[in-house]
Short mmCIF file of C-alpha atoms in Angstrom, two decimals:
data_model
loop_
_atom_site.label_atom_id
_atom_site.label_comp_id
_atom_site.label_asym_id
_atom_site.label_seq_id
_atom_site.Cartn_x
_atom_site.Cartn_y
_atom_site.Cartn_z
CA MET Q 1 164.93 38.49 122.00
CA ASN Q 2 167.83 40.98 121.80
CA ILE Q 3 166.68 42.48 125.10
CA LEU Q 4 167.83 39.25 126.75
CA SER Q 5 171.38 39.39 125.45
CA GLY Q 6 172.70 40.62 128.78
CA PHE Q 7 170.51 38.44 130.93
CA PHE Q 8 172.11 35.87 133.21
CA THR Q 9 170.68 33.50 135.77
CA ASP Q 10 171.34 30.19 137.48
CA ASP Q 11 167.67 29.34 138.05
CA LEU Q 12 165.01 28.85 135.38
CA ALA Q 13 161.48 27.45 135.45
CA ILE Q 14 160.37 25.89 132.17
CA ASP Q 15 156.98 24.89 130.84
CA LEU Q 16 158.19 22.50 128.15
CA GLY Q 17 154.95 22.31 126.20
CA THR Q 18 154.03 20.48 123.03
CA VAL Q 19 153.00 23.72 121.31
CA ASN Q 20 154.79 26.47 123.26
CA THR Q 21 157.76 26.62 125.62
CA ILE Q 22 157.76 29.28 128.33
CA VAL Q 23 160.79 30.15 130.46
CA TYR Q 24 160.53 32.04 133.74
CA ALA Q 25 163.37 33.55 135.76
CA PRO Q 26 162.73 34.51 139.42
CA THR Q 27 164.14 38.03 139.11
CA GLN Q 28 162.95 38.76 135.57
CA GLY Q 29 159.55 37.08 135.14
CA VAL Q 30 158.73 35.40 131.82
CA VAL Q 31 161.85 35.78 129.67
CA LEU Q 32 160.92 33.53 126.77
CA ASN Q 33 157.63 32.44 125.21
CA GLU Q 34 158.19 30.68 121.92
CA PRO Q 35 156.68 27.85 119.86
CA SER Q 36 158.23 24.46 120.64
CA VAL Q 37 159.72 24.12 117.17
CA VAL Q 38 163.31 23.71 115.99
CA ALA Q 39 164.74 23.80 112.46
CA ILE Q 40 167.84 21.70 111.80
CA ASN Q 41 170.12 21.29 108.80
CA LYS Q 42 169.51 17.74 107.64
CA TYR Q 43 173.14 17.22 106.60
CA SER Q 44 175.25 18.95 109.27
CA ARG Q 45 172.57 18.50 112.03
CA GLU Q 46 173.22 22.07 113.17
CA VAL Q 47 170.37 24.09 114.66
CA ILE Q 48 169.25 26.75 112.19
CA SER Q 49 166.54 28.39 114.28
CA VAL Q 50 164.17 27.76 117.19
CA GLY Q 51 160.79 29.16 118.15
CA SER Q 52 158.93 31.57 115.86
CA PRO Q 53 161.56 31.63 113.07
CA ALA Q 54 161.46 27.82 112.90
CA LEU Q 55 157.65 27.80 112.95
CA LYS Q 56 157.60 30.03 109.86
CA LEU Q 57 159.40 27.26 107.97
CA LEU Q 58 156.88 24.57 108.97
CA GLY Q 59 155.25 23.24 105.81
CA ARG Q 60 157.58 25.32 103.63
CA GLU Q 61 160.95 23.79 104.51
CA PRO Q 62 163.91 24.28 102.14
CA ASN Q 63 165.28 20.97 100.87
CA ASP Q 64 168.26 21.08 103.26
CA THR Q 65 166.13 21.78 106.36
CA GLU Q 66 164.03 19.63 108.67
CA VAL Q 67 161.56 21.18 111.11
CA TYR Q 68 160.69 19.28 114.30
CA ARG Q 69 158.37 19.56 117.25
CA PRO Q 70 160.52 17.92 119.97
CA MET Q 71 157.51 17.25 122.24
CA ARG Q 72 154.48 15.13 121.39
CA ARG Q 73 151.52 14.58 123.72
CA GLY Q 74 153.44 15.96 126.68
CA ALA Q 75 156.45 13.65 126.25
CA ILE Q 76 159.76 13.79 124.42
CA ASP Q 77 159.31 12.61 120.85
CA ASN Q 78 162.95 12.72 119.77
CA PHE Q 79 165.66 12.73 122.44
CA GLU Q 80 168.43 14.24 120.31
CA ILE Q 81 166.19 17.00 118.93
CA SER Q 82 164.83 17.77 122.41
CA GLN Q 83 168.37 18.08 123.73
CA GLU Q 84 169.28 20.54 120.97
CA PHE Q 85 166.07 22.50 121.54
CA LEU Q 86 166.65 22.81 125.29
CA ARG Q 87 170.26 23.80 124.77
CA ALA Q 88 169.15 26.52 122.33
CA ILE Q 89 166.49 28.05 124.56
CA ILE Q 90 168.72 27.97 127.65
CA SER Q 91 171.44 29.67 125.64
CA ARG Q 92 169.03 32.43 124.58
CA VAL Q 93 168.35 33.50 128.16
CA GLN Q 94 171.90 33.31 129.46
CA ASN Q 95 174.89 35.59 129.22
CA HIS Q 96 177.17 34.06 126.61
CA ASP Q 97 180.24 35.73 128.14
CA HIS Q 98 179.77 33.93 131.46
CA PRO Q 99 177.80 30.72 130.82
CA LYS Q 100 176.83 28.60 133.80
CA ARG Q 101 175.04 25.33 134.38
CA SER Q 102 171.47 26.21 135.31
CA HIS Q 103 169.09 24.82 137.89
CA LEU Q 104 165.92 23.97 135.96
CA VAL Q 105 162.42 23.25 137.26
CA ILE Q 106 160.30 21.67 134.52
CA GLY Q 107 156.59 20.90 134.58
CA VAL Q 108 155.53 17.46 133.31
CA PRO Q 109 152.13 15.70 133.12
CA GLY Q 110 151.22 14.09 136.44
CA SER Q 111 150.51 10.73 134.78
CA SER Q 112 153.82 10.67 132.94
CA THR Q 113 155.71 7.40 133.22
CA PRO Q 114 159.08 7.08 134.96
CA LEU Q 115 160.66 6.57 131.52
CA GLU Q 116 159.14 9.79 130.19
CA ARG Q 117 160.29 11.73 133.25
CA ARG Q 118 163.79 10.32 132.96
CA SER Q 119 163.91 11.30 129.28
CA VAL Q 120 163.04 14.93 130.13
CA LYS Q 121 165.59 14.99 132.94
CA ASP Q 122 168.35 13.43 130.85
CA ALA Q 123 167.70 15.76 127.90
CA ALA Q 124 167.93 18.79 130.20
CA ARG Q 125 171.14 17.54 131.79
CA ASP Q 126 172.68 16.84 128.40
CA ALA Q 127 171.74 20.40 127.48
CA LYS Q 128 174.17 21.53 130.22
CA ALA Q 129 171.70 21.92 133.08
CA GLY Q 130 173.36 21.35 136.43
CA ARG Q 131 170.27 20.31 138.39
CA VAL Q 132 166.82 19.37 137.12
CA ASP Q 133 163.63 19.07 139.18
CA LEU Q 134 160.37 17.83 137.67
CA ILE Q 135 157.00 18.86 139.11
CA ASP Q 136 153.41 17.98 138.31
CA GLU Q 137 151.94 20.44 135.79
CA GLY Q 138 148.69 20.54 137.75
CA LEU Q 139 150.48 21.64 140.91
CA ALA Q 140 152.53 24.19 138.97
CA ALA Q 141 149.43 25.56 137.24
CA ALA Q 142 147.61 25.99 140.55
CA LEU Q 143 150.56 27.79 142.13
CA GLY Q 144 150.87 29.94 139.01
CA ALA Q 145 147.18 30.84 139.42
CA GLU Q 146 148.13 32.16 142.88
CA LEU Q 147 146.73 29.30 144.94
CA ASP Q 148 148.00 29.61 148.51
CA PHE Q 149 150.65 27.03 149.49
CA ASP Q 150 149.08 26.60 152.91
CA ASN Q 151 145.48 26.20 151.74
CA GLU Q 152 144.34 22.84 153.09
CA GLN Q 153 141.10 22.93 151.09
CA ALA Q 154 141.11 20.66 148.03
CA HIS Q 155 141.16 22.39 144.63
CA LEU Q 156 140.58 20.95 141.17
CA VAL Q 157 142.86 22.18 138.37
CA VAL Q 158 142.18 21.50 134.68
CA ASP Q 159 145.19 22.46 132.55
CA ILE Q 160 144.35 22.11 128.83
CA GLY Q 161 147.63 22.28 126.95
CA GLY Q 162 148.68 21.43 123.42
CA GLY Q 163 149.62 17.78 123.86
CA THR Q 164 147.82 16.83 127.07
CA THR Q 165 145.05 17.87 129.42
CA ASN Q 166 146.23 17.54 133.01
CA ILE Q 167 143.54 17.17 135.69
CA ALA Q 168 144.77 17.38 139.27
CA ILE Q 169 143.31 17.62 142.75
CA LEU Q 170 145.53 19.53 145.16
CA ALA Q 171 145.53 20.29 148.88
CA SER Q 172 148.12 21.71 151.30
CA GLY Q 173 150.58 22.34 148.48
CA GLY Q 174 150.58 18.69 147.36
CA VAL Q 175 148.95 16.40 144.81
CA ILE Q 176 146.07 14.15 145.87
CA ASN Q 177 145.36 12.78 142.40
CA SER Q 178 146.59 13.61 138.91
CA VAL Q 179 145.41 12.34 135.53
CA SER Q 180 146.65 13.22 132.04
CA LEU Q 181 144.89 12.54 128.75
CA SER Q 182 145.73 13.21 125.13
CA ALA Q 183 142.46 15.07 124.46
CA ALA Q 184 143.92 18.57 124.22
CA GLY Q 185 144.91 21.24 121.69
CA ASN Q 186 146.56 18.90 119.20
CA ALA Q 187 143.62 16.50 119.35
CA MET Q 188 141.36 19.45 118.53
CA ASP Q 189 143.54 20.26 115.51
CA ASP Q 190 143.34 16.65 114.34
CA ALA Q 191 139.55 16.66 114.74
CA ILE Q 192 139.22 19.81 112.61
CA LYS Q 193 141.61 18.43 109.99
CA ASP Q 194 139.73 15.11 109.76
CA TYR Q 195 136.36 16.86 109.48
CA LEU Q 196 137.51 19.10 106.62
CA ARG Q 197 139.11 16.18 104.84
CA LEU Q 198 135.92 14.11 104.99
CA ARG Q 199 133.45 16.96 104.39
CA TYR Q 200 135.23 18.81 101.59
CA ALA Q 201 137.88 16.31 100.37
CA VAL Q 202 140.49 18.99 101.02
CA GLN Q 203 143.76 18.76 102.93
CA PHE Q 204 145.16 21.56 105.10
CA GLY Q 205 148.52 22.18 106.72
CA GLU Q 206 149.21 22.37 110.44
CA ARG Q 207 149.44 26.15 110.62
CA THR Q 208 146.18 26.65 108.71
CA ILE Q 209 144.33 24.28 111.03
CA GLU Q 210 145.70 26.15 114.06
CA HIS Q 211 144.47 29.40 112.49
CA ILE Q 212 140.99 27.94 112.01
CA LYS Q 213 140.87 26.78 115.65
CA CYS Q 214 141.92 30.20 116.96
CA LYS Q 215 139.44 32.10 114.77
CA LEU Q 216 136.42 29.78 114.81
CA GLY Q 217 136.96 27.25 117.62
CA SER Q 218 134.23 27.20 120.25
CA ALA Q 219 133.10 25.03 123.15
CA SER Q 220 129.83 26.93 123.63
CA HIS Q 221 126.86 24.90 124.86
CA ASP Q 222 124.46 27.56 123.56
CA LYS Q 223 123.26 26.66 120.05
CA HIS Q 224 122.13 30.26 119.56
CA ASP Q 225 125.52 31.78 120.44
CA PRO Q 226 126.16 34.57 117.84
CA TYR Q 227 129.82 33.51 117.73
CA LEU Q 228 128.77 30.33 115.90
CA ASP Q 229 127.60 32.41 112.93
CA ASN Q 230 131.17 33.49 112.11
CA ASP Q 231 132.88 31.99 109.09
CA LEU Q 232 136.29 32.00 107.45
CA GLU Q 233 137.53 31.43 103.91
CA ILE Q 234 140.59 29.20 103.66
CA VAL Q 235 142.50 27.58 100.81
CA GLY Q 236 143.44 23.92 100.87
CA LYS Q 237 144.73 21.20 98.60
CA GLN Q 238 142.17 19.04 96.80
CA LEU Q 239 142.60 15.32 97.36
CA ALA Q 240 141.26 14.52 93.89
CA ASN Q 241 143.73 16.43 91.74
CA GLY Q 242 146.16 18.22 94.09
CA GLY Q 243 144.93 21.67 93.05
CA ALA Q 244 144.13 24.60 95.33
CA LEU Q 245 140.52 25.00 96.45
CA PRO Q 246 139.07 27.85 98.54
CA ILE Q 247 136.26 26.90 100.92
CA SER Q 248 134.22 28.74 103.53
CA VAL Q 249 134.05 27.14 106.99
CA SER Q 250 131.68 28.22 109.75
CA ALA Q 251 132.26 28.30 113.51
CA ARG Q 252 129.25 25.99 113.86
CA GLU Q 253 131.03 23.34 111.78
CA VAL Q 254 134.22 23.69 113.80
CA ARG Q 255 132.19 23.47 117.01
CA GLY Q 256 130.74 20.16 115.83
CA ALA Q 257 134.17 18.81 114.90
CA LEU Q 258 135.53 19.67 118.36
CA GLU Q 259 132.65 18.10 120.30
CA PRO Q 260 134.19 14.59 120.73
CA VAL Q 261 137.39 16.07 122.18
CA LEU Q 262 135.47 18.42 124.49
CA ALA Q 263 133.24 15.56 125.65
CA GLU Q 264 136.31 13.44 126.46
CA ILE Q 265 137.83 16.23 128.57
CA ILE Q 266 134.60 16.81 130.49
CA SER Q 267 134.10 13.07 131.02
CA ALA Q 268 137.63 12.76 132.43
CA VAL Q 269 137.03 15.65 134.85
CA ARG Q 270 133.84 13.96 136.03
CA ARG Q 271 135.69 10.67 136.63
CA VAL Q 272 138.35 12.42 138.72
CA ILE Q 273 135.64 14.02 140.86
CA GLU Q 274 133.76 10.72 141.18
CA ASP Q 275 136.92 8.94 142.38
CA ALA Q 276 137.62 11.56 145.05
CA SER Q 277 136.79 11.12 148.73
CA PRO Q 278 133.64 12.79 150.15
CA GLU Q 279 135.73 15.47 151.89
CA VAL Q 280 137.50 16.35 148.66
CA THR Q 281 134.24 16.39 146.69
CA ALA Q 282 132.74 18.79 149.23
CA ASP Q 283 135.80 21.06 149.00
CA ILE Q 284 135.59 21.16 145.20
CA TYR Q 285 131.91 22.12 145.42
CA TYR Q 286 132.95 25.29 147.26
CA SER Q 287 136.34 25.99 145.61
CA GLY Q 288 135.29 25.15 142.04
CA VAL Q 289 137.66 24.53 139.13
CA ILE Q 290 140.81 26.43 138.16
CA LEU Q 291 141.02 26.37 134.34
CA THR Q 292 144.47 26.99 132.82
CA GLY Q 293 146.45 26.37 129.66
CA GLY Q 294 145.81 27.42 126.06
CA GLY Q 295 142.50 25.55 126.05
CA ALA Q 296 141.17 28.07 128.57
CA LEU Q 297 141.24 30.65 125.74
CA LEU Q 298 138.90 28.61 123.53
CA ASN Q 299 135.66 30.55 123.10
CA GLY Q 300 133.06 29.38 125.62
CA MET Q 301 135.31 26.81 127.34
CA ALA Q 302 134.84 28.13 130.87
CA ALA Q 303 131.08 28.49 130.38
CA ARG Q 304 130.86 24.96 128.96
CA LEU Q 305 132.63 23.44 131.96
CA GLN Q 306 130.48 25.43 134.36
CA HIS Q 307 127.31 24.28 132.57
CA ASP Q 308 128.28 20.59 132.37
CA LEU Q 309 129.95 20.23 135.79
CA ASN Q 310 127.73 22.65 137.72
CA LEU Q 311 130.83 24.12 139.37
CA ASN Q 312 132.26 27.60 139.51
CA ILE Q 313 135.10 28.07 137.00
CA THR Q 314 138.05 30.41 137.63
CA VAL Q 315 140.39 31.43 134.80
CA PRO Q 316 143.69 33.20 135.69
CA GLU Q 317 144.57 36.48 134.02
CA ASP Q 318 147.13 34.75 131.78
CA PRO Q 319 146.29 31.02 131.66
CA LEU Q 320 149.10 30.28 129.20
CA THR Q 321 151.92 31.05 131.63
CA THR Q 322 150.60 29.53 134.87
CA VAL Q 323 152.77 26.37 134.76
CA ALA Q 324 155.96 28.39 134.32
CA LEU Q 325 154.93 30.91 136.99
CA GLY Q 326 154.09 28.14 139.46
CA ALA Q 327 157.39 26.38 138.83
CA GLY Q 328 159.07 29.74 139.37
CA ARG Q 329 157.38 30.12 142.75
CA LEU Q 330 158.87 26.77 143.80
CA LEU Q 331 162.33 27.95 142.71
CA ALA Q 332 162.10 30.58 145.44
CA GLU Q 333 161.12 27.94 148.04
CA PRO Q 334 163.85 25.24 148.03
CA GLU Q 335 162.28 23.14 150.80
CA ARG Q 336 158.89 23.08 149.13
CA LEU Q 337 160.50 22.34 145.77
CA GLN Q 338 162.36 19.38 147.21
CA ARG Q 339 159.16 17.91 148.64
CA ALA Q 340 157.10 18.58 145.51
CA SER Q 341 159.72 17.26 143.08
CA LEU Q 342 158.50 14.14 141.28
CA ARG Q 343 160.38 10.90 141.78
CA LEU Q 344 161.28 8.65 138.87
CA ASP Q 345 159.86 5.48 140.39
CA GLY Q 346 156.11 6.02 140.12
CA PRO Q 347 153.19 8.37 139.38
CA ALA Q 348 152.81 11.48 141.51
CA TRP Q 349 149.82 10.31 143.53
CA GLU Q 350 151.62 7.09 144.54
CA GLN Q 351 154.06 9.35 146.38
CA ALA Q 352 151.21 11.01 148.31
CA GLU Q 353 152.88 10.68 151.72
CA LYS Q 354 155.94 12.44 150.38
CA LEU Q 355 154.05 15.10 148.41
CA VAL Q 356 151.17 16.15 150.66
CA VAL Q 357 152.79 18.20 153.35
CA ASN Q 358 151.42 20.85 155.72
CA TRP Q 359 153.82 23.77 155.43
#
């Protein structure tokens, strides 16, 4: 991150994710992409490191260090830690010789409660942000996938992140409906961990489980997919005696462990489509589904959705950064940002008259 030492800006768009935090600056593009992890001295409460250096300590913390993930399931898990984390990442992309209070645009799940939104806003303000706007992650993801602001046709966006899957229907630059569920990347990790614990009586750490998901995870609907023949040897801790035990896990096993989470995501997408008006349903038939987030990178995910929903699936070139890019687009359009900014008094779709605007 030394290349950012001279960088300075007033405006930043942030995808404050459960697993990764991405920061976008209008004139620079993506200036930070780091794990949402912070290491803190347990006695002085000083921040030791954030991002990748802090992630390396996870599971191997020195006795004077605590490692936190400030976000859980798309919401702030610890207000004080989140404040320190935000302050640290904002500091990393600003000029320390001339610090200023930034204008932040932050993506949040569309179904987030007013309390959760207020917590994000307050944490950002306490981290020395001058102005904070919150926008629906589904809207941000669509804009980041280069959806036209003025397109009046309804589009369905499925953003599979670490803590939440956000499903949103959008039209004319606004949100028609938005639903968030906890079946996402972390739920997949938990499913793999539980399967291995029950099948082999072995316990694995968070980083190992993430490695298994990246190497062997699959959503493929084809039982004869050659990818499912891959396997991986990993070492875990035996529950019986606490000793190390190497085991070989196949992609087919991991695929089976992930099935309940995948089925929940697909079922939720179906419900959103079923609840839509006939005009919207017809639009989605032609426009298909925009798939974003880290879950879009899971082997066979796009093909699985296309097979189960019978809709065309579009995946952006870089699905991980779409929320930050979309929030950045709104930074350059103050009027549109003001109208798209989420209120603190109700879910996004309850503000439909304020959010759906023909620009």
